[in-house]
XYZ file of C-alpha atoms in Angstrom:
349
model
C 112.995 119.796 100.662
C 114.375 118.155 103.820
C 112.514 120.658 105.988
C 109.289 119.898 104.079
C 109.816 116.150 104.524
C 110.520 116.488 108.255
C 107.416 118.645 108.729
C 105.123 116.019 107.233
C 106.972 113.208 109.002
C 106.229 114.864 112.336
C 102.592 115.380 111.364
C 102.071 111.768 110.344
C 103.918 110.393 113.372
C 101.897 112.555 115.749
C 98.723 111.616 113.919
C 99.331 107.883 114.272
C 99.855 108.309 118.016
C 96.697 110.361 118.478
C 94.277 108.478 116.204
C 93.322 105.996 118.912
C 92.491 108.845 121.279
C 90.590 110.835 118.647
C 88.432 108.055 117.219
C 85.483 108.212 119.576
C 85.385 112.003 119.469
C 85.299 112.515 115.720
C 82.768 114.968 114.343
C 82.120 113.476 110.913
C 80.956 115.397 107.852
C 79.982 113.897 104.500
C 81.050 115.851 101.405
C 78.984 114.998 98.332
C 77.896 116.391 94.973
C 79.896 117.129 91.869
C 83.029 118.986 90.804
C 82.683 122.200 92.815
C 82.405 120.128 96.007
C 85.178 117.813 94.853
C 87.309 120.881 94.138
C 88.559 122.463 90.932
C 90.072 125.550 92.518
C 93.461 126.296 90.975
C 92.918 124.067 87.945
C 93.521 125.754 84.592
C 93.766 123.823 81.332
C 93.516 120.530 83.176
C 96.409 121.166 85.561
C 96.337 122.078 89.247
C 98.663 124.923 90.220
C 99.490 123.152 93.542
C 98.757 126.288 95.538
C 97.315 125.500 98.980
C 95.814 128.499 100.803
C 96.634 128.834 104.517
C 93.046 127.938 105.410
C 93.529 124.546 103.710
C 96.792 123.652 105.446
C 97.074 120.265 107.232
C 95.936 120.154 110.841
C 96.292 117.218 113.217
C 92.657 117.675 114.201
C 91.371 117.230 110.623
C 91.201 113.749 109.105
C 89.895 112.375 105.821
C 88.493 108.959 104.982
C 90.517 107.594 102.074
C 89.112 105.596 99.171
C 90.156 102.378 100.928
C 88.206 103.434 104.052
C 91.136 104.369 106.284
C 91.398 107.546 108.335
C 94.438 109.651 107.502
C 95.666 113.201 107.877
C 93.536 115.395 105.618
C 95.484 117.123 102.858
C 94.497 118.777 99.613
C 93.145 117.763 97.206
C 90.622 116.002 99.470
C 88.948 114.085 96.623
C 92.101 112.955 94.835
C 91.317 109.241 95.193
C 87.515 109.573 94.912
C 86.934 111.831 91.895
C 89.548 110.234 89.694
C 88.434 110.994 86.124
C 89.727 114.584 86.177
C 92.351 116.510 88.165
C 91.189 117.715 91.575
C 92.185 120.984 93.180
C 90.960 123.067 96.098
C 87.424 122.514 97.366
C 85.497 123.853 100.369
C 86.006 120.861 102.691
C 89.361 121.654 104.299
C 88.467 125.301 104.827
C 85.136 124.238 106.343
C 86.924 122.030 108.879
C 89.620 124.594 109.666
C 87.062 127.332 110.212
C 84.977 125.090 112.480
C 87.984 124.476 114.706
C 88.931 128.132 114.699
C 85.435 129.182 115.742
C 84.728 126.301 118.144
C 87.620 124.009 119.051
C 85.343 122.026 121.363
C 83.964 120.292 118.281
C 86.955 117.947 118.581
C 88.586 116.087 115.718
C 86.868 116.719 112.376
C 86.533 113.704 110.090
C 85.842 114.539 106.447
C 84.335 111.873 104.176
C 84.873 112.841 100.503
C 82.184 111.395 98.198
C 81.751 113.970 95.409
C 82.254 113.059 91.759
C 82.475 115.649 88.990
C 79.949 115.849 86.180
C 77.252 113.843 87.947
C 73.520 114.410 87.480
C 71.141 114.274 90.461
C 69.546 111.177 88.907
C 72.895 109.385 89.324
C 72.638 109.970 93.083
C 69.291 108.201 93.366
C 68.925 105.427 95.918
C 70.197 102.152 94.494
C 72.770 103.758 92.203
C 76.518 103.344 92.606
C 77.104 106.898 93.834
C 74.387 106.576 96.443
C 75.571 103.174 97.625
C 79.124 104.489 97.808
C 78.026 107.431 99.935
C 76.118 105.224 102.383
C 78.936 102.672 102.520
C 81.541 105.348 103.253
C 79.296 107.032 105.820
C 78.794 103.757 107.674
C 82.506 102.915 107.485
C 83.383 106.321 108.944
C 81.596 105.375 112.168
C 83.719 102.301 112.813
C 85.874 102.988 115.853
C 83.658 105.805 117.048
C 82.451 109.249 116.101
C 79.215 110.947 115.118
C 77.981 112.045 111.694
C 77.166 115.702 112.278
C 76.247 116.830 108.794
C 76.085 116.442 105.021
C 77.589 119.161 102.827
C 76.077 119.054 99.340
C 77.065 121.037 96.220
C 75.592 119.711 92.986
C 73.265 120.679 90.168
C 75.418 122.150 87.406
C 74.819 119.045 85.271
C 71.048 119.366 85.716
C 70.965 122.774 84.015
C 71.418 121.303 80.519
C 68.027 119.632 80.124
C 64.734 121.351 80.938
C 63.344 117.992 82.044
C 66.189 117.537 84.518
C 65.814 121.090 85.801
C 62.072 120.666 86.318
C 62.571 117.359 88.145
C 65.466 118.586 90.249
C 63.585 119.615 93.379
C 61.741 116.304 93.717
C 64.855 114.254 92.995
C 66.982 116.211 95.446
C 64.365 116.048 98.169
C 64.106 112.287 97.718
C 67.896 112.005 97.881
C 68.079 113.895 101.174
C 65.262 111.926 102.772
C 66.683 108.606 101.555
C 70.103 109.404 103.031
C 68.570 110.347 106.367
C 66.436 107.222 106.421
C 69.241 104.832 105.472
C 71.650 106.351 107.991
C 68.918 106.305 110.665
C 69.420 110.043 111.158
C 65.987 111.599 110.516
C 67.116 115.137 111.366
C 70.680 114.956 110.012
C 71.843 118.557 109.396
C 72.254 119.211 105.674
C 73.848 122.286 104.147
C 73.403 122.591 100.404
C 74.980 125.153 98.086
C 72.829 127.058 95.610
C 74.545 127.153 92.232
C 77.035 129.786 91.170
C 77.177 128.433 87.620
C 75.923 125.670 85.363
C 76.617 123.685 82.235
C 73.378 124.711 80.504
C 70.736 127.408 80.207
C 68.511 126.348 83.121
C 70.689 127.559 85.993
C 67.993 129.799 87.463
C 65.444 126.989 87.361
C 67.732 124.710 89.389
C 68.615 127.558 91.760
C 64.926 128.227 92.326
C 64.453 124.565 93.238
C 67.377 124.682 95.668
C 66.361 127.944 97.329
C 62.748 126.804 97.560
C 63.371 123.556 99.433
C 61.813 123.342 102.883
C 63.053 120.377 104.921
C 63.811 120.320 108.622
C 67.485 120.999 109.408
C 68.222 121.896 105.792
C 70.226 125.100 105.312
C 71.167 126.689 101.985
C 74.294 128.714 101.257
C 74.158 130.787 98.082
C 77.332 130.705 95.971
C 76.009 133.133 93.364
C 78.494 135.921 92.767
C 81.600 133.974 93.793
C 84.375 134.231 91.203
C 84.870 131.444 88.685
C 87.830 129.912 86.885
C 88.267 130.808 83.180
C 86.010 127.879 82.281
C 83.074 129.822 83.737
C 81.930 126.755 85.653
C 84.230 126.073 88.610
C 84.958 128.219 91.642
C 88.427 129.720 91.989
C 90.586 128.891 94.989
C 89.709 132.179 96.799
C 86.028 131.468 96.151
C 86.363 127.987 97.627
C 87.954 129.514 100.723
C 85.019 131.907 101.038
C 82.530 129.092 100.499
C 84.181 126.869 103.107
C 83.859 129.633 105.700
C 80.226 130.251 104.713
C 79.425 126.561 105.176
C 81.137 126.458 108.571
C 79.388 129.586 109.811
C 76.026 128.232 108.680
C 76.619 124.932 110.470
C 77.695 126.634 113.700
C 74.734 129.007 113.682
C 72.346 126.058 113.431
C 73.743 124.174 116.423
C 72.537 124.106 120.064
C 74.189 126.559 122.427
C 75.824 123.710 124.357
C 77.846 122.766 121.286
C 78.878 126.138 119.893
C 80.815 128.614 121.948
C 79.110 131.832 120.881
C 75.433 130.926 120.476
C 73.122 132.216 123.195
C 70.143 129.933 122.796
C 68.909 126.806 121.091
C 67.650 127.384 117.530
C 64.003 126.489 116.788
C 64.967 123.371 114.817
C 66.218 121.739 118.024
C 63.019 122.118 120.058
C 63.237 122.270 123.852
C 66.179 122.025 126.254
C 66.233 120.872 129.884
C 68.477 119.361 132.581
C 67.762 115.668 133.192
C 68.047 113.703 136.448
C 71.704 112.895 135.772
C 72.516 116.588 135.498
C 73.107 116.489 131.731
C 71.437 118.740 129.163
C 68.687 117.131 127.087
C 67.610 118.658 123.778
C 64.338 117.328 122.381
C 63.123 117.664 118.812
C 59.398 117.036 118.770
C 56.553 117.285 116.273
C 58.988 117.521 113.383
C 57.556 117.096 109.910
C 59.734 114.407 108.370
C 59.095 113.232 104.832
C 59.712 109.552 104.259
C 61.362 108.706 100.939
C 59.018 108.491 97.996
C 57.855 105.040 97.061
C 56.360 103.968 100.366
C 52.687 104.429 99.596
C 50.568 103.255 96.719
C 50.666 106.583 94.904
C 54.451 106.784 95.185
C 54.308 110.084 97.069
C 56.247 111.169 100.145
C 54.540 110.342 103.420
C 54.877 112.781 106.307
C 55.696 111.401 109.722
C 56.308 113.022 113.076
C 59.677 112.397 114.671
C 60.779 112.865 118.266
C 64.519 112.668 118.978
C 66.239 113.383 122.282
C 69.934 114.336 122.478
C 72.107 114.420 125.586
C 74.984 116.856 125.984
C 77.605 115.181 128.143
C 79.778 117.266 130.525
C 83.242 118.350 129.425
C 86.476 117.471 131.170
C 88.389 120.186 129.321
C 87.307 123.813 129.443
C 88.721 125.042 126.167
C 91.346 124.566 123.495
C 93.782 126.416 125.752
C 93.991 123.254 127.889
C 95.971 121.686 125.050
C 99.499 122.383 123.956
C 98.196 123.541 120.563
C 94.569 124.545 119.843
C 94.869 122.766 116.490
C 95.505 119.527 118.358
C 92.458 119.834 120.601
C 91.342 116.222 120.751
C 88.213 117.045 122.671
C 87.283 114.899 125.647
C 83.670 115.607 124.787
C 83.458 112.275 123.051
C 79.998 112.826 121.664
C 78.679 116.317 122.231
C 75.149 115.644 121.075
C 74.485 111.979 120.518
C 70.929 110.692 120.060
C 69.894 108.532 123.009
C 66.280 107.981 122.172
C 63.860 108.491 119.373
C 60.407 107.503 118.315
C 58.251 107.929 115.273
C 54.520 107.897 114.933
C 52.251 108.222 111.928
């Protein structure tokens, strides 16, 4: 017990010293949806078994935004003070962050923003609702002191499989949710990775899955959880499945990033348009002629309105070559403060 206490004491002490250095370099990810994003891995009969897989172990380079909007060392369960109506267990968030750092330590400190709440219908995430306002509020708070929101991880839809009406409306409601979030965060091409359902509470699972797999928005990627093992309740992913899912999400995110950000990619993916060296010697990545759907409700017929978006990103030079420049790769507080921050953008009808 003393050894355990000393281990966490060292972690928290080191973390408090490094937070001021890490703030501006945080790569922030929003975690939203319902129980399988919140995490029910290891929960049987309403009790968590307290098993933490190695991939979910604490790391000084992984932080979480607490319910009271403070950054702290990320530990499982990530959603313990957010999804409070039922016990939380292992979710995909910690594994996602750990795998990102393992594959590309230059991403810097990873800041996770838990927002998922179990049992929630997509209609409860509509703009103006408490869940939506909470997500936007936490996203905005995560930027205080520095950092960049690099993506939204979304796993939800099990509750929408009960009613045929909900299942039929799911695609439109989800698309509106994504476009509203992007608009309100002023991030028109925010990377989004959604998870296609592995299970559901009702009989319309395939209808919701079809809606998820059929969505076509710029910078939207879909990871399919179908086939991953479930807890005895037949609804929630097991701990090993959450580990697998976390790695799938991380790999999908890394594969969608510009070559200047990821260590193994050879060229810029189509979603990021053209790349060039500007007069200052930095890399510019331009996204042009992107079809961007404004949130519904802006025209008289209450239909989405397509706009073209042009966003330019600058990749700033590094002062550290790799994680090996640090005493511990897990502590790589990257000096690349903002690997791909938007510096200009314009929209035209």
